[in-house]
């Protein structure tokens, strides 16, 4: 039997209350969720964060487990791993430490991070060095607190830093901290012309999480069935490499904002159909 599990994410539920997300995830058959820290759902900054109790109550009420924290961190969000201002560097560090603390309190499995982004009029290598320094500091904090980080690649329109598996391999080598692992983001993977095989043959068991989405020629991070990927082949690839992490459906396209629960239902339906066939 397959050990692969699908998790819902709340990114595209941004125009609904957080409890609606938990309720619809449960009704659509999900057992696990990944929490995106959009402030309308769960506020977190460098100084404080919302009560963890409300998250634990939602877990209990809807019989769901929060398996990971996905902090806000892409441009224009302020929490840039490669920021160059000293005051902002201090804030970014404490922001991600707070994310680690939240994950620990929830007994989650990982915190998703990125390389951050550079200004386009500065040397890329300078921003890269800053990213390495910050990732090392945060990874050391995570390690001291028994939490794992999972870094995902960004697409070229999001950052000029880490866009591919090769870029991530260089980052892991330079950061050189055991707490830093890999999140395989299917959208970034496809845009970089990488594959699931590329990731597992590069990182092996360092791949601990996945943002599992459909993709077409123009758009990434689609609900399953709205792109052109073959989910069954993708699932078989994950199983081939012995992946035991969670597959989180990270829909971020505005087409899902009005009825996010419909997108979640479609992804779960397709997932269950393929898992049943694979397990025969």
mmCIF file of C-alpha atoms in Angstrom:
data_model
loop_
_atom_site.group_PDB
_atom_site.id
_atom_site.type_symbol
_atom_site.label_atom_id
_atom_site.label_comp_id
_atom_site.label_asym_id
_atom_site.label_seq_id
_atom_site.Cartn_x
_atom_site.Cartn_y
_atom_site.Cartn_z
ATOM 1 C CA UNK A 1 0.000 0.000 0.000
ATOM 2 C CA UNK A 2 1.170 3.515 -0.776
ATOM 3 C CA UNK A 3 2.292 5.679 2.132
ATOM 4 C CA UNK A 4 1.844 8.873 0.153
ATOM 5 C CA UNK A 5 -0.523 11.408 1.707
ATOM 6 C CA UNK A 6 -2.049 14.578 0.322
ATOM 7 C CA UNK A 7 -2.287 17.767 2.385
ATOM 8 C CA UNK A 8 -4.352 20.889 1.713
ATOM 9 C CA UNK A 9 -2.953 24.408 1.929
ATOM 10 C CA UNK A 10 -4.810 27.605 2.734
ATOM 11 C CA UNK A 11 -3.150 29.963 0.202
ATOM 12 C CA UNK A 12 -6.162 30.128 -2.108
ATOM 13 C CA UNK A 13 -8.606 30.354 0.812
ATOM 14 C CA UNK A 14 -7.357 33.874 1.518
ATOM 15 C CA UNK A 15 -10.794 35.419 1.032
ATOM 16 C CA UNK A 16 -12.359 33.066 3.590
ATOM 17 C CA UNK A 17 -11.802 32.677 7.350
ATOM 18 C CA UNK A 18 -9.248 30.119 8.493
ATOM 19 C CA UNK A 19 -11.964 27.937 10.019
ATOM 20 C CA UNK A 20 -13.631 27.635 6.606
ATOM 21 C CA UNK A 21 -10.373 26.210 5.287
ATOM 22 C CA UNK A 22 -10.209 23.606 8.046
ATOM 23 C CA UNK A 23 -13.877 22.710 7.612
ATOM 24 C CA UNK A 24 -13.646 22.295 3.845
ATOM 25 C CA UNK A 25 -10.352 20.381 4.037
ATOM 26 C CA UNK A 26 -11.955 17.908 6.420
ATOM 27 C CA UNK A 27 -15.090 17.565 4.288
ATOM 28 C CA UNK A 28 -12.942 16.923 1.209
ATOM 29 C CA UNK A 29 -11.181 14.016 2.876
ATOM 30 C CA UNK A 30 -7.879 15.595 3.885
ATOM 31 C CA UNK A 31 -6.249 14.441 7.106
ATOM 32 C CA UNK A 32 -3.341 16.879 7.036
ATOM 33 C CA UNK A 33 -2.837 20.550 6.194
ATOM 34 C CA UNK A 34 0.085 22.894 5.690
ATOM 35 C CA UNK A 35 -0.356 26.367 7.162
ATOM 36 C CA UNK A 36 0.544 29.376 5.004
ATOM 37 C CA UNK A 37 0.957 32.303 7.386
ATOM 38 C CA UNK A 38 -1.122 34.850 5.524
ATOM 39 C CA UNK A 39 -1.964 37.491 8.162
ATOM 40 C CA UNK A 40 -5.705 37.151 7.582
ATOM 41 C CA UNK A 41 -5.404 33.547 8.792
ATOM 42 C CA UNK A 42 -2.461 33.510 11.199
ATOM 43 C CA UNK A 43 -0.517 36.655 11.944
ATOM 44 C CA UNK A 44 3.201 36.336 12.515
ATOM 45 C CA UNK A 45 5.965 38.919 12.393
ATOM 46 C CA UNK A 46 9.424 39.313 13.923
ATOM 47 C CA UNK A 47 8.063 40.182 17.359
ATOM 48 C CA UNK A 48 4.952 38.074 17.905
ATOM 49 C CA UNK A 49 2.447 35.645 16.480
ATOM 50 C CA UNK A 50 -1.194 34.758 17.015
ATOM 51 C CA UNK A 51 -2.245 32.306 19.680
ATOM 52 C CA UNK A 52 -1.241 28.729 18.951
ATOM 53 C CA UNK A 53 -4.277 27.608 20.924
ATOM 54 C CA UNK A 54 -6.649 28.609 18.127
ATOM 55 C CA UNK A 55 -4.710 26.408 15.719
ATOM 56 C CA UNK A 56 -4.738 23.481 18.122
ATOM 57 C CA UNK A 57 -8.475 23.922 18.621
ATOM 58 C CA UNK A 58 -9.029 23.829 14.861
ATOM 59 C CA UNK A 59 -6.893 20.698 14.594
ATOM 60 C CA UNK A 60 -9.016 18.995 17.252
ATOM 61 C CA UNK A 61 -12.372 20.256 15.991
ATOM 62 C CA UNK A 62 -11.800 19.060 12.421
ATOM 63 C CA UNK A 63 -9.498 16.089 13.133
ATOM 64 C CA UNK A 64 -6.699 17.567 11.016
ATOM 65 C CA UNK A 65 -2.963 17.768 11.671
ATOM 66 C CA UNK A 66 -0.872 20.800 10.727
ATOM 67 C CA UNK A 67 2.223 19.169 9.260
ATOM 68 C CA UNK A 68 4.207 22.245 8.288
ATOM 69 C CA UNK A 69 4.519 26.019 8.345
ATOM 70 C CA UNK A 70 4.937 27.997 5.117
ATOM 71 C CA UNK A 71 5.871 31.574 6.096
ATOM 72 C CA UNK A 72 5.287 34.547 3.803
ATOM 73 C CA UNK A 73 8.637 35.426 2.213
ATOM 74 C CA UNK A 74 8.480 36.266 -1.494
ATOM 75 C CA UNK A 75 8.657 39.779 -2.955
ATOM 76 C CA UNK A 76 6.938 42.098 -1.959
ATOM 77 C CA UNK A 77 6.778 40.476 1.475
ATOM 78 C CA UNK A 78 9.383 41.967 3.839
ATOM 79 C CA UNK A 79 10.819 38.658 5.051
ATOM 80 C CA UNK A 80 13.560 38.332 2.440
ATOM 81 C CA UNK A 81 16.247 35.793 3.299
ATOM 82 C CA UNK A 82 18.775 37.800 1.246
ATOM 83 C CA UNK A 83 17.878 41.266 2.517
ATOM 84 C CA UNK A 84 20.835 43.645 2.753
ATOM 85 C CA UNK A 85 19.791 46.201 5.395
ATOM 86 C CA UNK A 86 21.039 45.341 8.897
ATOM 87 C CA UNK A 87 17.795 46.266 10.641
ATOM 88 C CA UNK A 88 15.838 44.146 8.200
ATOM 89 C CA UNK A 89 18.264 41.253 8.613
ATOM 90 C CA UNK A 90 17.558 41.280 12.340
ATOM 91 C CA UNK A 91 13.815 41.280 11.685
ATOM 92 C CA UNK A 92 14.055 38.490 9.111
ATOM 93 C CA UNK A 93 16.054 36.322 11.487
ATOM 94 C CA UNK A 94 13.552 36.740 14.303
ATOM 95 C CA UNK A 95 10.644 36.216 11.909
ATOM 96 C CA UNK A 96 11.910 32.804 10.873
ATOM 97 C CA UNK A 97 12.826 31.928 14.450
ATOM 98 C CA UNK A 98 9.197 32.629 15.300
ATOM 99 C CA UNK A 99 8.140 30.339 12.447
ATOM 100 C CA UNK A 100 10.345 27.600 13.919
ATOM 101 C CA UNK A 101 8.816 28.185 17.365
ATOM 102 C CA UNK A 102 5.287 27.940 15.956
ATOM 103 C CA UNK A 103 6.161 24.713 14.144
ATOM 104 C CA UNK A 104 7.663 23.272 17.325
ATOM 105 C CA UNK A 105 4.603 24.159 19.412
ATOM 106 C CA UNK A 106 2.380 22.455 16.844
ATOM 107 C CA UNK A 107 4.716 19.462 16.563
ATOM 108 C CA UNK A 108 4.850 20.048 12.812
ATOM 109 C CA UNK A 109 7.435 18.418 10.572
ATOM 110 C CA UNK A 110 9.108 21.360 8.840
ATOM 111 C CA UNK A 111 9.235 25.058 8.022
ATOM 112 C CA UNK A 112 9.468 25.946 4.326
ATOM 113 C CA UNK A 113 12.105 28.532 3.399
ATOM 114 C CA UNK A 114 13.543 29.995 0.198
ATOM 115 C CA UNK A 115 16.771 31.639 -0.911
ATOM 116 C CA UNK A 116 15.087 35.032 -0.857
ATOM 117 C CA UNK A 117 15.573 37.525 -3.673
ATOM 118 C CA UNK A 118 18.040 40.138 -4.876
ATOM 119 C CA UNK A 119 17.527 43.633 -6.188
ATOM 120 C CA UNK A 120 18.025 43.584 -9.938
ATOM 121 C CA UNK A 121 20.595 46.386 -9.869
ATOM 122 C CA UNK A 122 22.979 44.637 -7.459
ATOM 123 C CA UNK A 123 25.474 41.820 -8.080
ATOM 124 C CA UNK A 124 23.728 38.480 -7.696
ATOM 125 C CA UNK A 125 26.666 37.046 -5.770
ATOM 126 C CA UNK A 126 26.341 39.639 -3.019
ATOM 127 C CA UNK A 127 22.716 38.684 -2.411
ATOM 128 C CA UNK A 128 23.685 35.007 -2.605
ATOM 129 C CA UNK A 129 26.235 35.468 0.189
ATOM 130 C CA UNK A 130 23.639 37.180 2.357
ATOM 131 C CA UNK A 131 21.200 34.356 1.738
ATOM 132 C CA UNK A 132 23.776 31.746 2.764
ATOM 133 C CA UNK A 133 24.600 33.647 5.946
ATOM 134 C CA UNK A 134 20.943 34.018 6.949
ATOM 135 C CA UNK A 135 20.033 30.428 6.097
ATOM 136 C CA UNK A 136 22.934 29.207 8.208
ATOM 137 C CA UNK A 137 21.796 31.262 11.224
ATOM 138 C CA UNK A 138 18.192 30.092 10.953
ATOM 139 C CA UNK A 139 19.205 26.474 10.333
ATOM 140 C CA UNK A 140 21.317 26.555 13.475
ATOM 141 C CA UNK A 141 18.327 27.841 15.447
ATOM 142 C CA UNK A 142 16.099 25.154 13.926
ATOM 143 C CA UNK A 143 18.638 22.438 14.738
ATOM 144 C CA UNK A 144 18.882 23.621 18.354
ATOM 145 C CA UNK A 145 15.101 23.339 18.623
ATOM 146 C CA UNK A 146 14.696 19.991 16.876
ATOM 147 C CA UNK A 147 12.978 21.381 13.775
ATOM 148 C CA UNK A 148 13.760 20.850 10.080
ATOM 149 C CA UNK A 149 13.820 23.487 7.357
ATOM 150 C CA UNK A 150 12.812 22.621 3.794
ATOM 151 C CA UNK A 151 14.086 25.001 1.127
ATOM 152 C CA UNK A 152 12.272 25.277 -2.195
ATOM 153 C CA UNK A 153 13.458 26.773 -5.475
ATOM 154 C CA UNK A 154 11.839 29.933 -6.808
ATOM 155 C CA UNK A 155 10.904 30.689 -10.404
ATOM 156 C CA UNK A 156 12.944 33.199 -12.384
ATOM 157 C CA UNK A 157 10.217 35.844 -12.157
ATOM 158 C CA UNK A 158 10.388 35.556 -8.345
ATOM 159 C CA UNK A 159 14.141 35.553 -7.735
ATOM 160 C CA UNK A 160 17.459 35.398 -9.587
ATOM 161 C CA UNK A 161 19.031 33.311 -6.831
ATOM 162 C CA UNK A 162 18.000 29.647 -6.434
ATOM 163 C CA UNK A 163 15.822 28.523 -9.358
ATOM 164 C CA UNK A 164 16.922 24.933 -9.944
ATOM 165 C CA UNK A 165 17.961 21.746 -8.203
ATOM 166 C CA UNK A 166 21.560 22.595 -9.083
ATOM 167 C CA UNK A 167 21.206 25.991 -7.387
ATOM 168 C CA UNK A 168 19.710 24.376 -4.294
ATOM 169 C CA UNK A 169 22.551 21.858 -4.180
ATOM 170 C CA UNK A 170 25.054 24.699 -4.127
ATOM 171 C CA UNK A 171 23.117 26.459 -1.361
ATOM 172 C CA UNK A 172 22.966 23.319 0.785
ATOM 173 C CA UNK A 173 26.688 22.821 0.299
ATOM 174 C CA UNK A 174 27.539 26.380 1.320
ATOM 175 C CA UNK A 175 25.116 26.564 4.244
ATOM 176 C CA UNK A 176 26.297 23.144 5.446
ATOM 177 C CA UNK A 177 23.786 22.702 8.269
ATOM 178 C CA UNK A 178 21.960 19.406 8.948
ATOM 179 C CA UNK A 179 18.608 21.108 9.646
ATOM 180 C CA UNK A 180 18.404 22.443 6.069
ATOM 181 C CA UNK A 181 16.595 20.010 3.773
ATOM 182 C CA UNK A 182 14.687 20.201 0.487
ATOM 183 C CA UNK A 183 11.102 21.004 -0.460
ATOM 184 C CA UNK A 184 10.461 19.857 -4.016
ATOM 185 C CA UNK A 185 8.208 22.536 -5.491
ATOM 186 C CA UNK A 186 6.691 21.054 -8.640
ATOM 187 C CA UNK A 187 6.072 24.467 -10.215
ATOM 188 C CA UNK A 188 9.652 25.655 -9.850
ATOM 189 C CA UNK A 189 10.871 22.185 -10.831
ATOM 190 C CA UNK A 190 8.946 22.272 -14.102
ATOM 191 C CA UNK A 191 10.017 25.813 -14.983
ATOM 192 C CA UNK A 192 13.681 24.904 -14.451
ATOM 193 C CA UNK A 193 13.272 21.792 -16.631
ATOM 194 C CA UNK A 194 14.168 19.628 -13.664
ATOM 195 C CA UNK A 195 12.359 16.398 -12.844
ATOM 196 C CA UNK A 196 11.368 14.404 -9.785
ATOM 197 C CA UNK A 197 14.228 12.081 -10.700
ATOM 198 C CA UNK A 198 16.648 15.032 -10.760
ATOM 199 C CA UNK A 199 15.677 16.004 -7.239
ATOM 200 C CA UNK A 200 15.920 12.553 -5.704
ATOM 201 C CA UNK A 201 19.160 11.645 -7.456
ATOM 202 C CA UNK A 202 20.634 14.960 -6.302
ATOM 203 C CA UNK A 203 19.298 15.102 -2.739
ATOM 204 C CA UNK A 204 18.139 11.570 -1.885
ATOM 205 C CA UNK A 205 16.505 11.523 1.577
ATOM 206 C CA UNK A 206 17.096 15.263 2.012
ATOM 207 C CA UNK A 207 13.818 15.711 0.074
ATOM 208 C CA UNK A 208 11.442 15.886 3.043
ATOM 209 C CA UNK A 209 8.494 17.850 1.651
ATOM 210 C CA UNK A 210 6.744 18.606 -1.630
ATOM 211 C CA UNK A 211 4.489 21.321 -3.006
ATOM 212 C CA UNK A 212 2.553 19.017 -5.282
ATOM 213 C CA UNK A 213 0.782 20.894 -8.069
ATOM 214 C CA UNK A 214 -0.340 20.611 -11.650
ATOM 215 C CA UNK A 215 1.427 22.721 -14.285
ATOM 216 C CA UNK A 216 0.883 23.748 -17.886
ATOM 217 C CA UNK A 217 2.977 25.712 -20.364
ATOM 218 C CA UNK A 218 1.987 29.071 -18.909
ATOM 219 C CA UNK A 219 0.879 28.574 -15.296
ATOM 220 C CA UNK A 220 2.224 26.686 -12.287
ATOM 221 C CA UNK A 221 0.638 25.855 -8.924
ATOM 222 C CA UNK A 222 -2.648 24.689 -10.379
ATOM 223 C CA UNK A 223 -5.124 22.316 -8.806
ATOM 224 C CA UNK A 224 -4.796 18.819 -10.225
ATOM 225 C CA UNK A 225 -6.714 18.373 -13.453
ATOM 226 C CA UNK A 226 -6.177 21.991 -14.541
ATOM 227 C CA UNK A 227 -2.709 21.420 -15.966
ATOM 228 C CA UNK A 228 -0.984 18.850 -18.123
ATOM 229 C CA UNK A 229 1.067 16.750 -15.711
ATOM 230 C CA UNK A 230 0.372 13.032 -15.342
ATOM 231 C CA UNK A 231 -0.302 12.576 -11.623
ATOM 232 C CA UNK A 232 -0.055 8.810 -11.770
ATOM 233 C CA UNK A 233 3.441 8.966 -13.248
ATOM 234 C CA UNK A 234 4.445 11.590 -10.695
ATOM 235 C CA UNK A 235 3.147 9.480 -7.798
ATOM 236 C CA UNK A 236 4.947 6.430 -9.120
ATOM 237 C CA UNK A 237 8.178 8.430 -9.265
ATOM 238 C CA UNK A 238 7.807 9.485 -5.630
ATOM 239 C CA UNK A 239 7.165 5.886 -4.647
ATOM 240 C CA UNK A 240 10.123 4.668 -6.707
ATOM 241 C CA UNK A 241 12.461 6.820 -4.638
ATOM 242 C CA UNK A 242 10.899 5.836 -1.315
ATOM 243 C CA UNK A 243 9.500 9.258 -0.484
ATOM 244 C CA UNK A 244 7.746 9.343 2.891
ATOM 245 C CA UNK A 245 6.961 13.045 3.185
ATOM 246 C CA UNK A 246 3.690 14.850 2.542
ATOM 247 C CA UNK A 247 2.420 16.102 -0.814
ATOM 248 C CA UNK A 248 0.901 19.546 -0.189
ATOM 249 C CA UNK A 249 -1.371 20.996 -2.868
ATOM 250 C CA UNK A 250 -0.182 24.619 -3.009
ATOM 251 C CA UNK A 251 -2.741 26.345 -5.243
ATOM 252 C CA UNK A 252 -1.958 30.043 -5.523
ATOM 253 C CA UNK A 253 -3.739 31.061 -8.707
ATOM 254 C CA UNK A 254 -6.495 33.659 -8.346
ATOM 255 C CA UNK A 255 -8.869 31.496 -10.393
ATOM 256 C CA UNK A 256 -9.439 29.518 -7.177
ATOM 257 C CA UNK A 257 -10.131 32.406 -4.816
ATOM 258 C CA UNK A 258 -13.923 32.310 -5.154
ATOM 259 C CA UNK A 259 -14.357 28.562 -4.688
ATOM 260 C CA UNK A 260 -11.104 27.203 -3.221
ATOM 261 C CA UNK A 261 -12.864 24.156 -1.790
ATOM 262 C CA UNK A 262 -13.775 23.026 -5.323
ATOM 263 C CA UNK A 263 -10.110 22.987 -6.308
ATOM 264 C CA UNK A 264 -9.214 21.017 -3.175
ATOM 265 C CA UNK A 265 -11.954 18.503 -3.882
ATOM 266 C CA UNK A 266 -10.711 17.975 -7.452
ATOM 267 C CA UNK A 267 -7.117 17.382 -6.338
ATOM 268 C CA UNK A 268 -8.197 14.864 -3.697
ATOM 269 C CA UNK A 269 -10.531 13.039 -6.080
ATOM 270 C CA UNK A 270 -7.789 12.594 -8.703
ATOM 271 C CA UNK A 271 -5.260 11.592 -6.043
ATOM 272 C CA UNK A 272 -7.537 8.899 -4.613
ATOM 273 C CA UNK A 273 -8.329 7.533 -8.080
ATOM 274 C CA UNK A 274 -4.645 7.136 -8.928
ATOM 275 C CA UNK A 275 -3.617 5.732 -5.548
ATOM 276 C CA UNK A 276 -6.305 3.052 -5.824
ATOM 277 C CA UNK A 277 -5.019 2.052 -9.261
ATOM 278 C CA UNK A 278 -1.397 2.077 -8.147
ATOM 279 C CA UNK A 279 -2.181 -0.049 -5.079
ATOM 280 C CA UNK A 280 -4.033 -2.737 -7.064
#
